[in-house]
mmCIF file of C-alpha atoms and ligand atoms in Angstrom:
data_model
loop_
_atom_site.group_PDB
_atom_site.id
_atom_site.type_symbol
_atom_site.label_atom_id
_atom_site.label_comp_id
_atom_site.label_asym_id
_atom_site.label_seq_id
_atom_site.Cartn_x
_atom_site.Cartn_y
_atom_site.Cartn_z
ATOM 1 C CA MET A 103 -50.536 6.037 8.985
ATOM 2 C CA ASP A 104 -52.322 9.364 9.439
ATOM 3 C CA LEU A 105 -52.190 10.040 13.177
ATOM 4 C CA THR A 106 -54.467 13.078 12.831
ATOM 5 C CA ALA A 107 -57.349 11.096 11.324
ATOM 6 C CA PRO A 108 -60.331 10.889 13.674
ATOM 7 C CA TYR A 109 -60.888 7.465 15.187
ATOM 8 C CA VAL A 110 -63.900 5.704 13.699
ATOM 9 C CA PRO A 111 -65.083 2.564 15.546
ATOM 10 C CA ASP A 112 -64.629 -0.377 13.146
ATOM 11 C CA LEU A 113 -67.841 -2.209 13.969
ATOM 12 C CA GLU A 114 -67.245 -4.689 11.145
ATOM 13 C CA SER A 115 -64.128 -5.970 12.892
ATOM 14 C CA ILE A 116 -66.286 -7.488 15.645
ATOM 15 C CA PRO A 117 -66.582 -11.253 15.020
ATOM 16 C CA ALA A 118 -70.172 -12.355 14.367
ATOM 17 C CA GLY A 119 -71.845 -13.947 17.374
ATOM 18 C CA LEU A 120 -69.273 -12.657 19.873
ATOM 19 C CA ASP A 121 -70.550 -12.705 23.463
ATOM 20 C CA LEU A 122 -70.024 -8.977 24.010
ATOM 21 C CA PRO A 123 -70.752 -8.829 27.780
ATOM 22 C CA ALA A 124 -68.341 -11.750 28.413
ATOM 23 C CA GLU A 125 -65.646 -10.189 26.191
ATOM 24 C CA ILE A 126 -66.057 -6.808 27.882
ATOM 25 C CA ARG A 127 -65.606 -8.445 31.311
ATOM 26 C CA ARG A 128 -62.532 -10.317 30.061
ATOM 27 C CA LEU A 129 -60.940 -7.213 28.510
ATOM 28 C CA LYS A 130 -61.714 -5.171 31.600
ATOM 29 C CA ALA A 131 -59.695 -7.610 33.727
ATOM 30 C CA GLU A 132 -56.906 -7.927 31.129
ATOM 31 C CA ARG A 133 -56.522 -4.144 30.801
ATOM 32 C CA ARG A 134 -56.887 -3.499 34.554
ATOM 33 C CA ALA A 135 -59.704 -1.173 33.566
ATOM 34 C CA VAL A 136 -62.457 0.298 35.701
ATOM 35 C CA LEU A 137 -65.772 0.834 33.955
ATOM 36 C CA LEU A 138 -67.684 3.926 35.117
ATOM 37 C CA ALA A 139 -71.194 4.539 33.788
ATOM 38 C CA HIS A 140 -73.648 7.401 34.142
ATOM 39 C CA TYR A 141 -77.280 6.662 35.046
ATOM 40 C CA TYR A 142 -78.307 7.724 31.528
ATOM 41 C CA GLN A 143 -76.417 4.874 29.829
ATOM 42 C CA GLU A 144 -78.236 1.918 28.266
ATOM 43 C CA PRO A 145 -79.210 -0.738 30.875
ATOM 44 C CA GLU A 146 -76.788 -3.332 29.429
ATOM 45 C CA ILE A 147 -73.885 -0.911 29.949
ATOM 46 C CA GLN A 148 -75.015 -0.012 33.487
ATOM 47 C CA ASP A 149 -75.184 -3.733 34.325
ATOM 48 C CA LEU A 150 -71.549 -4.277 33.262
ATOM 49 C CA ALA A 151 -70.168 -1.222 35.055
ATOM 50 C CA ASP A 152 -68.024 -1.335 38.187
ATOM 51 C CA PHE A 153 -69.768 1.826 39.299
ATOM 52 C CA VAL A 154 -72.949 3.584 38.157
ATOM 53 C CA GLY A 155 -73.614 7.115 39.365
ATOM 54 C CA ASP A 156 -74.420 10.753 38.732
ATOM 55 C CA SER A 157 -71.749 13.217 37.681
ATOM 56 C CA LEU A 158 -70.618 14.016 41.243
ATOM 57 C CA GLN A 159 -70.350 10.348 42.232
ATOM 58 C CA LEU A 160 -68.542 9.530 38.991
ATOM 59 C CA SER A 161 -65.962 12.279 39.465
ATOM 60 C CA GLN A 162 -65.409 11.090 43.055
ATOM 61 C CA GLN A 163 -64.935 7.524 41.768
ATOM 62 C CA ALA A 164 -62.605 8.746 39.010
ATOM 63 C CA ALA A 165 -60.515 10.605 41.607
ATOM 64 C CA LYS A 166 -59.880 7.392 43.569
ATOM 65 C CA ALA A 167 -59.792 4.900 40.684
ATOM 66 C CA ASP A 168 -57.238 2.137 41.246
ATOM 67 C CA ALA A 169 -56.790 1.018 37.635
ATOM 68 C CA ASP A 170 -54.561 1.543 34.607
ATOM 69 C CA VAL A 171 -57.485 2.423 32.362
ATOM 70 C CA ILE A 172 -60.743 4.281 32.983
ATOM 71 C CA ALA A 173 -63.418 3.315 30.445
ATOM 72 C CA PHE A 174 -65.930 6.115 30.805
ATOM 73 C CA CYS A 175 -69.455 5.373 29.642
ATOM 74 C CA GLY A 176 -70.985 8.802 29.754
ATOM 75 C CA VAL A 177 -70.473 11.946 27.736
ATOM 76 C CA HIS A 178 -67.226 13.628 26.733
ATOM 77 C CA PHE A 179 -67.007 16.228 29.537
ATOM 78 C CA MET A 180 -67.313 13.399 32.102
ATOM 79 C CA ALA A 181 -64.437 11.405 30.573
ATOM 80 C CA GLU A 182 -62.455 14.634 30.314
ATOM 81 C CA THR A 183 -63.053 15.273 34.035
ATOM 82 C CA ALA A 184 -61.714 11.782 34.786
ATOM 83 C CA LYS A 185 -58.574 12.637 32.778
ATOM 84 C CA ILE A 186 -58.117 15.991 34.551
ATOM 85 C CA LEU A 187 -58.080 14.046 37.815
ATOM 86 C CA ASN A 188 -55.996 11.109 36.494
ATOM 87 C CA PRO A 189 -53.380 12.382 34.038
ATOM 88 C CA ALA A 190 -51.298 9.207 34.293
ATOM 89 C CA LYS A 191 -54.191 6.867 33.490
ATOM 90 C CA ARG A 192 -55.555 6.110 30.053
ATOM 91 C CA VAL A 193 -59.116 7.382 29.798
ATOM 92 C CA VAL A 194 -61.200 5.999 26.958
ATOM 93 C CA ILE A 195 -64.800 6.629 25.929
ATOM 94 C CA PRO A 196 -66.801 4.384 23.574
ATOM 95 C CA ASP A 197 -67.854 7.292 21.326
ATOM 96 C CA MET A 198 -65.829 10.500 21.177
ATOM 97 C CA ASP A 199 -68.854 12.292 19.661
ATOM 98 C CA ALA A 200 -70.868 11.819 22.857
ATOM 99 C CA GLY A 201 -71.035 15.542 23.590
ATOM 100 C CA CYS A 202 -73.475 17.587 25.645
ATOM 101 C CA SER A 203 -75.554 20.571 24.532
ATOM 102 C CA LEU A 204 -74.483 22.537 27.612
ATOM 103 C CA ALA A 205 -70.765 21.947 27.088
ATOM 104 C CA ASP A 206 -70.884 22.284 23.294
ATOM 105 C CA ARG A 207 -72.735 25.618 23.333
ATOM 106 C CA CYS A 208 -70.271 27.253 25.680
ATOM 107 C CA PRO A 209 -66.901 27.144 23.877
ATOM 108 C CA ALA A 210 -63.976 28.266 26.053
ATOM 109 C CA ASP A 211 -62.836 31.087 23.738
ATOM 110 C CA TYR A 212 -66.348 32.558 23.592
ATOM 111 C CA PHE A 213 -66.784 32.132 27.364
ATOM 112 C CA GLU A 214 -63.488 33.912 28.017
ATOM 113 C CA GLN A 215 -64.682 36.944 26.023
ATOM 114 C CA TRP A 216 -68.148 36.863 27.629
ATOM 115 C CA LEU A 217 -66.584 36.782 31.117
ATOM 116 C CA LYS A 218 -64.789 40.075 30.425
ATOM 117 C CA GLN A 219 -68.097 41.823 31.227
ATOM 118 C CA TYR A 220 -67.825 40.502 34.808
ATOM 119 C CA PRO A 221 -64.201 40.992 35.854
ATOM 120 C CA ASP A 222 -64.855 41.126 39.613
ATOM 121 C CA HIS A 223 -67.004 37.966 39.770
ATOM 122 C CA ASP A 224 -66.299 34.453 41.006
ATOM 123 C CA VAL A 225 -67.118 31.903 38.310
ATOM 124 C CA VAL A 226 -69.099 28.832 39.361
ATOM 125 C CA SER A 227 -69.204 26.369 36.468
ATOM 126 C CA TYR A 228 -71.467 23.354 36.259
ATOM 127 C CA ILE A 229 -69.360 20.267 35.560
ATOM 128 C CA ASN A 230 -71.181 19.969 32.184
ATOM 129 C CA CYS A 231 -68.528 22.105 30.456
ATOM 130 C CA SER A 232 -65.220 21.619 28.659
ATOM 131 C CA VAL A 233 -61.783 21.528 30.251
ATOM 132 C CA GLY A 234 -61.187 25.014 28.768
ATOM 133 C CA VAL A 235 -64.235 26.445 30.570
ATOM 134 C CA LYS A 236 -63.249 24.690 33.802
ATOM 135 C CA ALA A 237 -59.828 26.340 33.477
ATOM 136 C CA LEU A 238 -61.560 29.760 33.522
ATOM 137 C CA SER A 239 -63.592 28.943 36.649
ATOM 138 C CA THR A 240 -63.240 29.612 40.367
ATOM 139 C CA VAL A 241 -65.020 26.437 41.406
ATOM 140 C CA ILE A 242 -66.935 23.599 39.728
ATOM 141 C CA CYS A 243 -70.272 22.201 40.874
ATOM 142 C CA THR A 244 -72.621 19.411 39.882
ATOM 143 C CA SER A 245 -76.379 19.338 40.245
ATOM 144 C CA SER A 246 -75.874 17.406 43.526
ATOM 145 C CA ASN A 247 -73.760 20.018 45.227
ATOM 146 C CA ALA A 248 -74.465 23.314 43.380
ATOM 147 C CA VAL A 249 -76.280 24.852 46.355
ATOM 148 C CA ARG A 250 -73.477 23.878 48.747
ATOM 149 C CA VAL A 251 -70.795 25.159 46.366
ATOM 150 C CA VAL A 252 -72.485 28.554 45.948
ATOM 151 C CA GLU A 253 -73.052 28.825 49.700
ATOM 152 C CA SER A 254 -69.340 28.137 50.267
ATOM 153 C CA LEU A 255 -68.485 31.466 48.600
ATOM 154 C CA PRO A 256 -68.423 34.555 50.841
ATOM 155 C CA LYS A 257 -71.761 36.435 50.801
ATOM 156 C CA GLU A 258 -70.236 39.644 49.432
ATOM 157 C CA ARG A 259 -68.745 37.904 46.365
ATOM 158 C CA LYS A 260 -70.456 38.524 43.040
ATOM 159 C CA ILE A 261 -71.039 35.303 41.094
ATOM 160 C CA VAL A 262 -71.302 34.225 37.471
ATOM 161 C CA PHE A 263 -72.972 30.821 37.040
ATOM 162 C CA ALA A 264 -72.426 28.862 33.802
ATOM 163 C CA PRO A 265 -73.416 27.259 31.531
ATOM 164 C CA ASP A 266 -76.927 26.101 32.613
ATOM 165 C CA ARG A 267 -79.340 28.984 33.173
ATOM 166 C CA HIS A 268 -82.057 26.699 34.612
ATOM 167 C CA LEU A 269 -79.816 25.096 37.216
ATOM 168 C CA GLY A 270 -78.467 28.587 37.980
ATOM 169 C CA LYS A 271 -81.960 29.967 38.502
ATOM 170 C CA TRP A 272 -82.873 27.062 40.761
ATOM 171 C CA VAL A 273 -79.711 27.585 42.834
ATOM 172 C CA MET A 274 -80.545 31.311 43.111
ATOM 173 C CA LYS A 275 -83.935 30.359 44.543
ATOM 174 C CA GLN A 276 -82.457 27.876 47.037
ATOM 175 C CA THR A 277 -79.668 30.156 48.229
ATOM 176 C CA GLY A 278 -81.247 33.621 47.894
ATOM 177 C CA ARG A 279 -78.034 34.691 46.103
ATOM 178 C CA ASP A 280 -78.146 36.820 43.002
ATOM 179 C CA MET A 281 -76.004 35.473 40.145
ATOM 180 C CA VAL A 282 -75.268 36.377 36.535
ATOM 181 C CA LEU A 283 -76.403 33.397 34.426
ATOM 182 C CA PHE A 284 -74.796 32.203 31.205
ATOM 183 C CA PRO A 285 -77.699 31.469 28.791
ATOM 184 C CA GLY A 286 -77.058 27.732 28.216
ATOM 185 C CA PHE A 287 -79.551 24.880 28.477
ATOM 186 C CA CYS A 288 -79.853 21.118 28.118
ATOM 187 C CA ILE A 289 -81.756 20.058 24.985
ATOM 188 C CA VAL A 290 -83.306 17.106 26.838
ATOM 189 C CA HIS A 291 -84.574 18.842 29.995
ATOM 190 C CA GLU A 292 -85.630 21.989 28.139
ATOM 191 C CA GLN A 293 -88.263 19.912 26.306
ATOM 192 C CA PHE A 294 -90.374 19.299 29.411
ATOM 193 C CA THR A 295 -93.119 21.882 29.845
ATOM 194 C CA ALA A 296 -95.289 22.714 32.848
ATOM 195 C CA LYS A 297 -98.395 22.615 30.634
ATOM 196 C CA ARG A 298 -97.849 19.031 29.470
ATOM 197 C CA LEU A 299 -96.742 17.863 32.928
ATOM 198 C CA ALA A 300 -99.727 19.483 34.643
ATOM 199 C CA ALA A 301 -101.995 17.562 32.244
ATOM 200 C CA LEU A 302 -100.135 14.322 33.060
ATOM 201 C CA LYS A 303 -100.416 15.039 36.784
ATOM 202 C CA ALA A 304 -104.164 15.486 36.361
ATOM 203 C CA GLN A 305 -104.341 12.042 34.685
ATOM 204 C CA HIS A 306 -102.285 10.483 37.509
ATOM 205 C CA PRO A 307 -103.307 12.348 40.685
ATOM 206 C CA GLU A 308 -101.652 9.647 42.834
ATOM 207 C CA ALA A 309 -98.231 10.192 41.197
ATOM 208 C CA LYS A 310 -95.524 12.498 42.497
ATOM 209 C CA LEU A 311 -93.737 14.667 39.935
ATOM 210 C CA ILE A 312 -89.966 14.651 40.382
ATOM 211 C CA ALA A 313 -87.654 16.792 38.249
ATOM 212 C CA HIS A 314 -83.985 17.490 37.570
ATOM 213 C CA PRO A 315 -82.916 21.123 38.194
ATOM 214 C CA GLU A 316 -81.887 21.413 34.523
ATOM 215 C CA CYS A 317 -85.652 21.734 33.848
ATOM 216 C CA ASP A 318 -87.264 25.114 33.321
ATOM 217 C CA ALA A 319 -88.359 26.960 36.524
ATOM 218 C CA THR A 320 -92.065 26.456 35.698
ATOM 219 C CA VAL A 321 -91.477 22.668 35.766
ATOM 220 C CA SER A 322 -89.441 22.834 39.001
ATOM 221 C CA GLN A 323 -92.226 24.886 40.634
ATOM 222 C CA LEU A 324 -94.787 22.241 39.718
ATOM 223 C CA ALA A 325 -92.625 19.361 40.979
ATOM 224 C CA ASP A 326 -93.031 17.640 44.343
ATOM 225 C CA PHE A 327 -89.267 17.183 44.465
ATOM 226 C CA VAL A 328 -86.320 18.636 42.523
ATOM 227 C CA GLY A 329 -82.888 17.039 42.655
ATOM 228 C CA SER A 330 -79.879 15.640 40.839
ATOM 229 C CA THR A 331 -80.077 12.230 39.225
ATOM 230 C CA ALA A 332 -78.811 10.518 42.389
ATOM 231 C CA ALA A 333 -81.190 12.550 44.576
ATOM 232 C CA LEU A 334 -84.164 11.580 42.362
ATOM 233 C CA LEU A 335 -83.193 7.926 42.621
ATOM 234 C CA ASN A 336 -82.887 8.191 46.376
ATOM 235 C CA TYR A 337 -86.255 9.945 46.597
ATOM 236 C CA VAL A 338 -88.021 7.166 44.655
ATOM 237 C CA ALA A 339 -86.295 4.503 46.767
ATOM 238 C CA LYS A 340 -87.475 6.066 50.043
ATOM 239 C CA ASP A 341 -90.764 7.853 49.329
ATOM 240 C CA SER A 342 -94.008 6.016 50.047
ATOM 241 C CA ALA A 343 -95.784 7.130 46.823
ATOM 242 C CA LYS A 344 -96.728 4.291 44.480
ATOM 243 C CA ALA A 345 -96.292 6.265 41.247
ATOM 244 C CA PHE A 346 -93.804 8.868 40.021
ATOM 245 C CA ILE A 347 -93.669 11.092 36.947
ATOM 246 C CA VAL A 348 -89.951 11.366 36.240
ATOM 247 C CA ALA A 349 -88.865 14.598 34.521
ATOM 248 C CA THR A 350 -85.316 13.748 33.560
ATOM 249 C CA GLU A 351 -83.521 11.493 31.087
ATOM 250 C CA ALA A 352 -85.334 8.156 30.954
ATOM 251 C CA GLY A 353 -82.131 6.108 31.445
ATOM 252 C CA ILE A 354 -82.522 6.620 35.199
ATOM 253 C CA LEU A 355 -85.657 4.423 35.168
ATOM 254 C CA HIS A 356 -83.442 1.296 34.980
ATOM 255 C CA GLN A 357 -82.050 1.914 38.480
ATOM 256 C CA MET A 358 -85.404 3.191 39.795
ATOM 257 C CA ARG A 359 -87.093 -0.056 38.700
ATOM 258 C CA GLN A 360 -84.489 -2.051 40.617
ATOM 259 C CA ARG A 361 -85.064 0.015 43.800
ATOM 260 C CA ARG A 362 -88.893 0.124 43.509
ATOM 261 C CA PRO A 363 -90.030 -2.771 41.274
ATOM 262 C CA GLU A 364 -93.657 -2.389 42.373
ATOM 263 C CA ALA A 365 -93.882 1.402 41.753
ATOM 264 C CA GLU A 366 -95.342 2.878 38.576
ATOM 265 C CA LEU A 367 -92.655 4.984 36.880
ATOM 266 C CA ILE A 368 -93.929 7.345 34.220
ATOM 267 C CA PRO A 369 -91.240 8.997 32.050
ATOM 268 C CA ALA A 370 -92.172 12.647 31.524
ATOM 269 C CA PRO A 371 -93.035 13.291 27.889
ATOM 270 C CA ALA A 372 -91.248 15.919 25.867
ATOM 271 C CA ASP A 373 -93.472 18.715 24.590
ATOM 272 C CA SER A 374 -92.779 17.647 20.999
ATOM 273 C CA GLY A 375 -95.064 14.638 21.407
ATOM 274 C CA CYS A 376 -92.491 11.908 21.941
ATOM 275 C CA ASN A 377 -93.261 9.856 25.050
ATOM 276 C CA CYS A 378 -89.766 9.435 26.357
ATOM 277 C CA SER A 379 -86.789 11.687 26.801
ATOM 278 C CA LEU A 380 -83.447 10.269 25.885
ATOM 279 C CA CYS A 381 -80.149 12.139 25.620
ATOM 280 C CA PRO A 382 -78.950 11.567 22.036
ATOM 281 C CA TYR A 383 -75.334 12.041 23.143
ATOM 282 C CA MET A 384 -75.461 9.525 25.991
ATOM 283 C CA LYS A 385 -77.081 6.998 23.678
ATOM 284 C CA LEU A 386 -74.162 7.119 21.202
ATOM 285 C CA ASN A 387 -72.355 4.667 23.492
ATOM 286 C CA ASN A 388 -73.310 1.024 23.057
ATOM 287 C CA LEU A 389 -71.916 -2.436 23.828
ATOM 288 C CA GLU A 390 -70.188 -2.779 20.446
ATOM 289 C CA LYS A 391 -68.293 0.508 20.826
ATOM 290 C CA LEU A 392 -67.494 -0.288 24.463
ATOM 291 C CA TYR A 393 -66.006 -3.618 23.402
ATOM 292 C CA LEU A 394 -63.886 -1.904 20.719
ATOM 293 C CA CYS A 395 -62.697 0.812 23.078
ATOM 294 C CA LEU A 396 -61.519 -1.773 25.620
ATOM 295 C CA ARG A 397 -59.957 -3.911 22.875
ATOM 296 C CA ASP A 398 -58.137 -1.056 21.090
ATOM 297 C CA LEU A 399 -57.913 1.494 23.959
ATOM 298 C CA LYS A 400 -59.378 4.087 21.604
ATOM 299 C CA PRO A 401 -60.717 6.723 21.379
ATOM 300 C CA GLU A 402 -58.600 8.120 24.184
ATOM 301 C CA ILE A 403 -58.862 11.494 25.945
ATOM 302 C CA HIS A 404 -55.728 13.675 25.693
ATOM 303 C CA LEU A 405 -55.456 17.095 27.327
ATOM 304 C CA ASP A 406 -53.105 20.026 27.069
ATOM 305 C CA GLU A 407 -51.163 19.956 30.355
ATOM 306 C CA THR A 408 -51.333 23.731 30.997
ATOM 307 C CA VAL A 409 -55.114 23.794 30.566
ATOM 308 C CA ARG A 410 -55.490 20.590 32.588
ATOM 309 C CA LEU A 411 -53.627 22.077 35.556
ATOM 310 C CA LYS A 412 -55.777 25.217 35.461
ATOM 311 C CA ALA A 413 -58.959 23.102 35.338
ATOM 312 C CA LEU A 414 -57.769 20.871 38.163
ATOM 313 C CA LYS A 415 -57.838 23.664 40.775
ATOM 314 C CA PRO A 416 -61.588 24.494 40.629
ATOM 315 C CA LEU A 417 -62.384 20.792 40.389
ATOM 316 C CA GLU A 418 -60.323 19.977 43.483
ATOM 317 C CA ARG A 419 -61.963 22.880 45.267
ATOM 318 C CA MET A 420 -65.335 21.226 44.600
ATOM 319 C CA LEU A 421 -64.154 17.763 45.648
ATOM 320 C CA ALA A 422 -62.731 19.181 48.883
ATOM 321 C CA LEU A 423 -66.269 20.299 49.806
ATOM 322 C CA GLY A 424 -67.213 16.603 49.946
HETATM 323 P P1 LIG B 243 -76.272 14.683 37.152
HETATM 324 O O1 LIG B 243 -75.376 15.671 37.832
HETATM 325 O O2 LIG B 243 -77.578 14.555 37.834
HETATM 326 O O3 LIG B 243 -75.572 13.403 36.909
HETATM 327 O O4 LIG B 243 -76.648 15.288 35.731
HETATM 328 C C1 LIG B 243 -75.755 15.203 34.665
HETATM 329 C C2 LIG B 243 -76.454 15.491 33.438
HETATM 330 O O5 LIG B 243 -75.876 15.526 32.388
HETATM 331 C C3 LIG B 243 -77.867 15.734 33.520
HETATM 332 O O6 LIG B 243 -78.397 15.909 32.300
HETATM 333 FE FE1 LIG B 244 -75.912 17.166 28.407
HETATM 334 FE FE2 LIG B 244 -78.529 17.230 28.681
HETATM 335 FE FE3 LIG B 244 -77.369 15.042 27.707
HETATM 336 FE FE4 LIG B 244 -77.106 15.707 30.301
HETATM 337 S S1 LIG B 244 -78.963 15.118 29.255
HETATM 338 S S2 LIG B 244 -75.481 15.037 28.913
HETATM 339 S S3 LIG B 244 -77.031 17.941 30.168
HETATM 340 S S4 LIG B 244 -77.393 17.065 26.747
#
């Protein structure tokens, strides 16, 4: 057997007519597995999960997971984060190719060279990055706590923020701190434009525009509220508006509908003309691959121990901030 061959999910090995949700529940119990899912996963995966959350909540759950196996329904850097925090547990992900444009466009070796221009800077890295980039960082943040993380650094410290330039710019505005920004972006959030959203707002004057800070600054400026996935969900649950234009990945609408069934939820259109915005990486996971990954415990995340230990420090520093 070739142990170096990449794992390819054998979808044909799934018996016809199998009750996938029931089998997934059964395997989860048999494997003593916890199923963590990001808000951008397909509704049927969210409904089977033990915990659904944004990247901060998921890393907090991963840190305290009482299980032998963590089945991570999200993208690769999220499962990798769970492994950094749980080296003794088996961490599996339904599709190993579920990457992220932010993480993939900031390879650790390139980042290491790029950082040489800023030797006296603290490095704040958004959790959407690889274990190698985390290992080069002073502290990690998510979109939920980026402002708090930056404010936790002494005022005189110079800061590099990576890899999302839009989140970095938004944090600069909130904190009044100057930062050097790595030029990365999310391919999903970058597609929203102020021009198209202003036109949509004009069509729906009663609707509030809410946006993720991975959006361009012109979109954030137009928005009534800017926040992480969990903050957007919370805003919709509590705000009295009857309609919302949601400028983030449309997977979040599943939870929003449950919190506000009577509200009109309008997914922000991408500028390209498509009427919904879905992360192609997140959507690589599906029930079939989840079933196979719980059945076969593959594909599994493995990390180099030296790099893992280096990445653990900035991650723990973030988690200690609460
Ligand atoms: P959250 O921190 O809001 O979960 O965002 C993660 C992400 O990938 C957004 O695109
Ligand atoms: Fe990455 Fe963007 Fe997908 Fe989030 S939505 S996982 S930032 S590509």
